[in-house]
Coordinates of C-alpha atoms and ligand atoms in Angstrom, one line a residue:
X1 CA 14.6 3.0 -16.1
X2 CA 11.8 0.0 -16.9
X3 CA 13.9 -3.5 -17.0
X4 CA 12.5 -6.7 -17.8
X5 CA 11.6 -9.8 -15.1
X6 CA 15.2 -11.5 -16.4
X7 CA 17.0 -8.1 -15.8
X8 CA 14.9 -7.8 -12.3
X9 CA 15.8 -11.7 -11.4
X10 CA 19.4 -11.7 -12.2
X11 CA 19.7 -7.9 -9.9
X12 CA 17.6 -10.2 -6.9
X13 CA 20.0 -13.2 -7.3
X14 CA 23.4 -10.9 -7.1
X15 CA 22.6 -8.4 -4.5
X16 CA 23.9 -8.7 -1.2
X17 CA 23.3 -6.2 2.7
X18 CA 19.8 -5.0 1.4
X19 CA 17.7 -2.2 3.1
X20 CA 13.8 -3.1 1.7
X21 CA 12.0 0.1 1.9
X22 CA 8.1 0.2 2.0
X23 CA 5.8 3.3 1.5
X24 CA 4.8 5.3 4.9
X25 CA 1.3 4.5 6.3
X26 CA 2.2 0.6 5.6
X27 CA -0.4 -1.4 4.3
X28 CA -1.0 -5.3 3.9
X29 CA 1.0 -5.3 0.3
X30 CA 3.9 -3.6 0.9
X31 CA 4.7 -5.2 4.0
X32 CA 4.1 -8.5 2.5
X33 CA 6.1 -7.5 -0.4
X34 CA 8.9 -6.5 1.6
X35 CA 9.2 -9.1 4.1
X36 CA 8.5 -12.0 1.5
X37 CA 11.2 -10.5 -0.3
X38 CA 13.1 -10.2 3.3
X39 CA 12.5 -13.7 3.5
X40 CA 14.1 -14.8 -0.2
X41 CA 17.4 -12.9 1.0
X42 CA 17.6 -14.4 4.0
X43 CA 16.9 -18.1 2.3
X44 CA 19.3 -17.5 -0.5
X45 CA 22.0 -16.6 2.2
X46 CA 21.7 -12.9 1.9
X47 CA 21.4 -10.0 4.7
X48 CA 18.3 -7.8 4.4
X49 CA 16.6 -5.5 6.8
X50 CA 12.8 -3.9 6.1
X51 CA 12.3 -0.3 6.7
X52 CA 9.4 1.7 7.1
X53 CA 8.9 5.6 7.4
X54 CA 5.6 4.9 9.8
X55 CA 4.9 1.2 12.6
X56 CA 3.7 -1.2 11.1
X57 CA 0.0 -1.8 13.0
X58 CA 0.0 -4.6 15.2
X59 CA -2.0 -6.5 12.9
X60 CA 0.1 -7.1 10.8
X61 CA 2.2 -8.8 13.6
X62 CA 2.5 -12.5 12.2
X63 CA 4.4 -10.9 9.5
X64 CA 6.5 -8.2 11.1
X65 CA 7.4 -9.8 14.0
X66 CA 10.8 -11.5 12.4
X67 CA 14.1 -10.2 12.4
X68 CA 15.8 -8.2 10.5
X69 CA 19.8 -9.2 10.0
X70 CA 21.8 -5.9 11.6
X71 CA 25.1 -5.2 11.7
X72 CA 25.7 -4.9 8.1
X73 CA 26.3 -2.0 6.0
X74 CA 23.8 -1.4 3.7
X75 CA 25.3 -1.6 -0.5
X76 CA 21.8 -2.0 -2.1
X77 CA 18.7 -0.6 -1.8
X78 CA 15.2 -1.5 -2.7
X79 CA 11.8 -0.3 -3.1
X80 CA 8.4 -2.8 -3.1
X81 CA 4.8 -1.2 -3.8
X82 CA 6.4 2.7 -3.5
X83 CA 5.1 4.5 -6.5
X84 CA 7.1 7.8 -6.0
X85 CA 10.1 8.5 -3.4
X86 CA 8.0 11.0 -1.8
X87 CA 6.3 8.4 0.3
X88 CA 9.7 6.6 1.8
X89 CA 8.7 9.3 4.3
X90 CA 11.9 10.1 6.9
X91 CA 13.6 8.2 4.7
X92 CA 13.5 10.0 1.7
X93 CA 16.0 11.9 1.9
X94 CA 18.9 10.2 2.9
X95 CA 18.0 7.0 0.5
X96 CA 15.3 8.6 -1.9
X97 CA 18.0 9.5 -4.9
X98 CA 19.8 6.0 -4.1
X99 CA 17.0 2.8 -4.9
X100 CA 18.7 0.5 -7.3
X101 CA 15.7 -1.4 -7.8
X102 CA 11.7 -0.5 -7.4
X103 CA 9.1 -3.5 -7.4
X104 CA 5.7 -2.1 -8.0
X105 CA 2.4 -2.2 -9.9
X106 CA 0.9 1.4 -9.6
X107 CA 0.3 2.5 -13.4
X108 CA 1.2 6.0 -11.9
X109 CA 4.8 5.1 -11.4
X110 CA 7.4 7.9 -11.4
X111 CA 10.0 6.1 -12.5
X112 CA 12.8 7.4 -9.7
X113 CA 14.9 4.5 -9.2
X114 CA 18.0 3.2 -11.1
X115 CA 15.5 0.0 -12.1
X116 CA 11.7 -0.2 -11.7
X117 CA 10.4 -3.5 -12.7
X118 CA 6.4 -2.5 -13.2
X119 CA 3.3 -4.6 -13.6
X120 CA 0.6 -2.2 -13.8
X121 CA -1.9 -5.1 -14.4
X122 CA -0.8 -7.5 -11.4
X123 CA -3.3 -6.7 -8.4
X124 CA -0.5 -6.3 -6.3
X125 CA 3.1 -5.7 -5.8
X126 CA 3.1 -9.2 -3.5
X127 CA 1.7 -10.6 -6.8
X128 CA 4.3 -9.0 -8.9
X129 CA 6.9 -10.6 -6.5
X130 CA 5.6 -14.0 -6.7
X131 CA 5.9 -13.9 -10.7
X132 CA 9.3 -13.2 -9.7
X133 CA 9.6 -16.3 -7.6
X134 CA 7.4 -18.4 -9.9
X135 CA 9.9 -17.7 -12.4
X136 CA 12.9 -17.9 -10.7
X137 CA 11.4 -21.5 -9.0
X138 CA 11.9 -20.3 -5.8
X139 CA 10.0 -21.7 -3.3
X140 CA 7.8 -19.8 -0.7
X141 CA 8.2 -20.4 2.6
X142 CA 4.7 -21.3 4.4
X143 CA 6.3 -17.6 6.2
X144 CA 6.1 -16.0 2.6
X145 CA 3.4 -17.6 1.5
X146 CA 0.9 -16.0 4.3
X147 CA 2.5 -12.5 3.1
X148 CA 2.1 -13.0 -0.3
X149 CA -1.7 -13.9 0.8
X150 CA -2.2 -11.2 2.5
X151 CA -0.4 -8.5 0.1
X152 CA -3.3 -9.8 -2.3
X153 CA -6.1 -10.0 -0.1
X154 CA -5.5 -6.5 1.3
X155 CA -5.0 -4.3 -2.1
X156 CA -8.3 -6.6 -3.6
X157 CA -10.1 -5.7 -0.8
X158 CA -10.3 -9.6 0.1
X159 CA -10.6 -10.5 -3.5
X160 CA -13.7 -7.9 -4.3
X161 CA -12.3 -5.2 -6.4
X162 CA -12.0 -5.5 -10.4
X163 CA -7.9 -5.8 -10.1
X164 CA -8.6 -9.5 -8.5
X165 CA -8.7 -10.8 -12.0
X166 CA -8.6 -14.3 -13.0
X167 CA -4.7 -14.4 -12.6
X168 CA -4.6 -13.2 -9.7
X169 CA -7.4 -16.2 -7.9
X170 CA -5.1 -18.3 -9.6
X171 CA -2.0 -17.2 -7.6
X172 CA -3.9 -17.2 -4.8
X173 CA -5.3 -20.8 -5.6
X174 CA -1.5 -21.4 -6.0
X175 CA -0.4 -20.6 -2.6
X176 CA -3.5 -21.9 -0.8
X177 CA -3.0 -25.5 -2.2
X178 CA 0.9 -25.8 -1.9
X179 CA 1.3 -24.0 1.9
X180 CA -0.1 -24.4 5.3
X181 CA -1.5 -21.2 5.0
X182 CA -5.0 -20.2 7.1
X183 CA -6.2 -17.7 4.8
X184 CA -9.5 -17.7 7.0
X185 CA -8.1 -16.3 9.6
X186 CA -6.1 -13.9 7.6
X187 CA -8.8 -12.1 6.0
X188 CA -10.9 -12.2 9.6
X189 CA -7.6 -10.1 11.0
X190 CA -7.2 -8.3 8.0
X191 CA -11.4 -7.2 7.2
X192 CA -13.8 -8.0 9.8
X193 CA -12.3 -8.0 13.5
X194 CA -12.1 -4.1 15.0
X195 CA -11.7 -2.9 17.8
X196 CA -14.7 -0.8 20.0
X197 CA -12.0 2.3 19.8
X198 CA -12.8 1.3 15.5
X199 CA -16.1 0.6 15.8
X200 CA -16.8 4.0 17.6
X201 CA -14.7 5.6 14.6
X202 CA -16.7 4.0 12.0
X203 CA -20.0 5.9 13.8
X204 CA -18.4 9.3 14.1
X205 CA -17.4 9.0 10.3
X206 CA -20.7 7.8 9.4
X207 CA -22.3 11.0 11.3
X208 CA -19.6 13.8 9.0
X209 CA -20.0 12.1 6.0
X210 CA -21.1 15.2 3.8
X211 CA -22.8 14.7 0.1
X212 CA -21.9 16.9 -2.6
X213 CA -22.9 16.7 -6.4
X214 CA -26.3 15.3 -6.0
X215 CA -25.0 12.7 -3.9
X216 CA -22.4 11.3 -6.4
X217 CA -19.4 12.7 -4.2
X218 CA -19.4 11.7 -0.3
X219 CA -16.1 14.0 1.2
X220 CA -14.8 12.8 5.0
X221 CA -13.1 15.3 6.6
X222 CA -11.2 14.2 9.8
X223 CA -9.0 17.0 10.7
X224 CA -6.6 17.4 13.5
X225 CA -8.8 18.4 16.2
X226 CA -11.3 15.2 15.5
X227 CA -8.0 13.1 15.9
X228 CA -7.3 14.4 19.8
X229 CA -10.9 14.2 20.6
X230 CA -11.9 10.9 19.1
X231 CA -8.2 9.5 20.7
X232 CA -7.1 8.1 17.4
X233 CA -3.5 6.3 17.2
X234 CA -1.4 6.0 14.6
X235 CA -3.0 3.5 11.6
X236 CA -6.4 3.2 13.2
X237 CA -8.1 4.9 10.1
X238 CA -6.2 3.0 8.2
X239 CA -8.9 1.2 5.5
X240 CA -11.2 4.2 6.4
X241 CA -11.6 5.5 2.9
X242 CA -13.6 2.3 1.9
X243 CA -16.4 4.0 3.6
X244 CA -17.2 7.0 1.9
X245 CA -18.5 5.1 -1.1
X246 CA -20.2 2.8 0.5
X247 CA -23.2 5.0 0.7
X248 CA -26.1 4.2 -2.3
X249 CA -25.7 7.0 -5.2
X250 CA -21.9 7.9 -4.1
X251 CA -19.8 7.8 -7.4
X252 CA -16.4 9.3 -6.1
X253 CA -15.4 9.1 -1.8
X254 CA -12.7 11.1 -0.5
X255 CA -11.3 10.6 2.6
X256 CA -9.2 13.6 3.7
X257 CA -6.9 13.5 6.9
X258 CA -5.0 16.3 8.6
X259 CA -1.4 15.7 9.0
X260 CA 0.6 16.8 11.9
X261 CA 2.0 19.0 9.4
X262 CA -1.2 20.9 8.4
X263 CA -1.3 19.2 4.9
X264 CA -4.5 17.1 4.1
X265 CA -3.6 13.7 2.9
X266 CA -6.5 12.8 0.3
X267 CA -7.4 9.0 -0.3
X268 CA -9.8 9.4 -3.2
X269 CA -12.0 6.2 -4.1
X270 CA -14.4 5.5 -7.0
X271 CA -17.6 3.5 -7.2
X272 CA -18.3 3.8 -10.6
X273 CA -16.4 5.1 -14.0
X274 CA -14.0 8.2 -12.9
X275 CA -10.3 7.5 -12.8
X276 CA -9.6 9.0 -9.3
X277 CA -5.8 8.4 -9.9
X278 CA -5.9 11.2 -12.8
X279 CA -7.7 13.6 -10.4
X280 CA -5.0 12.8 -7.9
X281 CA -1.6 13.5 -11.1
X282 CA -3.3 16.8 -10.8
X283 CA -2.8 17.2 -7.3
X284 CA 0.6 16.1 -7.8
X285 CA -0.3 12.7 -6.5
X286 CA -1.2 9.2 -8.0
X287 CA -2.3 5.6 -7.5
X288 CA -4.7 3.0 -9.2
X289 CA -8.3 4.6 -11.3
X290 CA -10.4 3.2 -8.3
X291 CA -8.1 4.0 -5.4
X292 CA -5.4 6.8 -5.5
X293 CA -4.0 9.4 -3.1
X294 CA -2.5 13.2 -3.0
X295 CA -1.7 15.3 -0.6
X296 CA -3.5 19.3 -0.6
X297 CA -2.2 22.0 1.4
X298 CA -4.0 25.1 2.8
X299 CA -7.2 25.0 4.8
X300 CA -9.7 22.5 5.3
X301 CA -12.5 24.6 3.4
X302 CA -10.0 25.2 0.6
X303 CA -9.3 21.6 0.4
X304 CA -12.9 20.8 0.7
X305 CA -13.4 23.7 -2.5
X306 CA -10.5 22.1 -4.9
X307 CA -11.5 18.1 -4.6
X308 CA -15.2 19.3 -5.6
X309 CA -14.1 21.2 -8.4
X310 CA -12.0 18.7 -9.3
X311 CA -14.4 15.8 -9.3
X312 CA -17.0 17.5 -11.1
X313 CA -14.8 18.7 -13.9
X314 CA -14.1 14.8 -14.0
X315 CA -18.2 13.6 -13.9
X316 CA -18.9 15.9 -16.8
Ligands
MN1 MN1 0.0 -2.2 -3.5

């Protein structure tokens, strides 16, 4: 059910021995989300702990790296920035039919908790969570602040995509003037410094980009086999998908990823006018019209077959 920001503050200020579950492959907003909110509990005299299907990259390590409370039995528990149970991961199915309360702002929302307090307009769900705060006149930690920051940087793409509206540089302008936060060094961590292992990675998906559709649809393929040979860890392609519409002409970039399971994880992107999070519903999958995700079985040629068909039944 869809509650209001009063129904969603007074369930925040009465809760108590919280598990804060993110989405699996854990990105810059939902671990900000859920440590920020980690952070609240533990401020307002509260026990929380923030679990996560997947690691969190070592990147993110200036906001993980803080403890969790333990030793406490777990009575509520929350979802931040998870737009269908499916993607709690291992930890769907003991908790999936259980979340009392889901924070989020992906228009694609299934509605599977108890409460889901949605902003389908905020950039992120660390900006929907600071509304929250802002309302209740809670007071961010400098701690909270920089995951706030980077919540917001990260789903913007460092403030570059179309959700980084005018409310949202205003937040951000909020945060920046009232905390000691380095927000330089943030977005150098979170968008420019890699790795040689990355950099290597960026050539070898540069050289399998293939073109499809007159060049409007760029498809990169990295299936199981690349994985072992390239030597790629957990979260290294993390941010990958950015690239396949980087290319001049590309309308539409999917980047599809073997699982260990055999299923092909699909990050679509879209340069231009095609809602890629309706070609993902019909994959049984979801997300934002620019960036949005779903998961295809089968083989990698079949895969290949269905996104094409799919994205030119959506250019026409
Ligand atoms: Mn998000």
């Amino acid at each position: 059910m869809f509650i209001s920001e009063k129904e969603t503050i007074e369930f925040l200020q009465n809760c108590d021995n919280i598990y804060i579950f993110t989405h699996r492959s854990p990105d810059g907003d939902c671990i900000g989300t859920g440590f920020a909110l980690h952070d609240f509990f533990r401020r307002t005299g509260r026990r929380s702990a923030v679990l996560c299907s997947d690691n969190f990259p070592d990147k993110f390590k200036f906001i993980t790296d803080t403890e969790n409370d333990s030793d406490f039995t777990p009575e509520v528990f929350i979802t931040v920035d998870v737009a269908d149970k499916k993607l709690m991961g291992k930890y769907e199915k003991l908790y999936g039919d259980k979340i009392n309360l889901c924070i989020d702002h992906h228009v694609s929302n299934k509605d599977y908790a108890e409460r889901t307090f949605l902003k389908a307009d905020d950039a992120a769900a660390c900006q929907v969570l600071y509304g929250l705060f802002r309302t209740m006149g809670f007071e961010l930690s400098d701690y909270s602040a920089a995951c706030i920051y980077t919540g917001i940087s990260t789903d913007t793409g460092c403030f570059r995509y179309e959700n980084a509206n005018a409310e949202t540089h205003i937040i951000a302008g909020e945060i920046m003037s009232s905390h000691n936060l380095n927000y330089a060094e943030i977005n150098r961590q979170m968008f420019e410094i890699k790795s040689k292992a990355r950099m290597t990675l960026e050539s070898n998906i540069c050289n399998i980009m293939e073109e499809y559709l007159d060049g409007k649809l760029v498809i990169v393929a990295v299936t199981a086999d690349m994985v072992q040979k390239w030597g790629i860890v957990s979260g290294e392609l993390d941010g990958v998908a950015s690239i396949t519409v980087q290319l001049e002409g590309t309308e539409v970039g999917v980047f599809v990823k073997e699982r260990e399971d055999g299923t092909f994880r699909c990050s679509f992107r879209s340069a231009g006018s095609v809602n890629v999070s309706e070609i993902c519903q019909t994959f049984g999958g979801g997300g934002h019209a620019k960036a949005a995700g779903c998961t295809i079985d089968g083989n990698i040629e079949s895969a290949k077959t269905q996104i094409i068909e799919a994205v030119r039944k959506a250019l026409t």
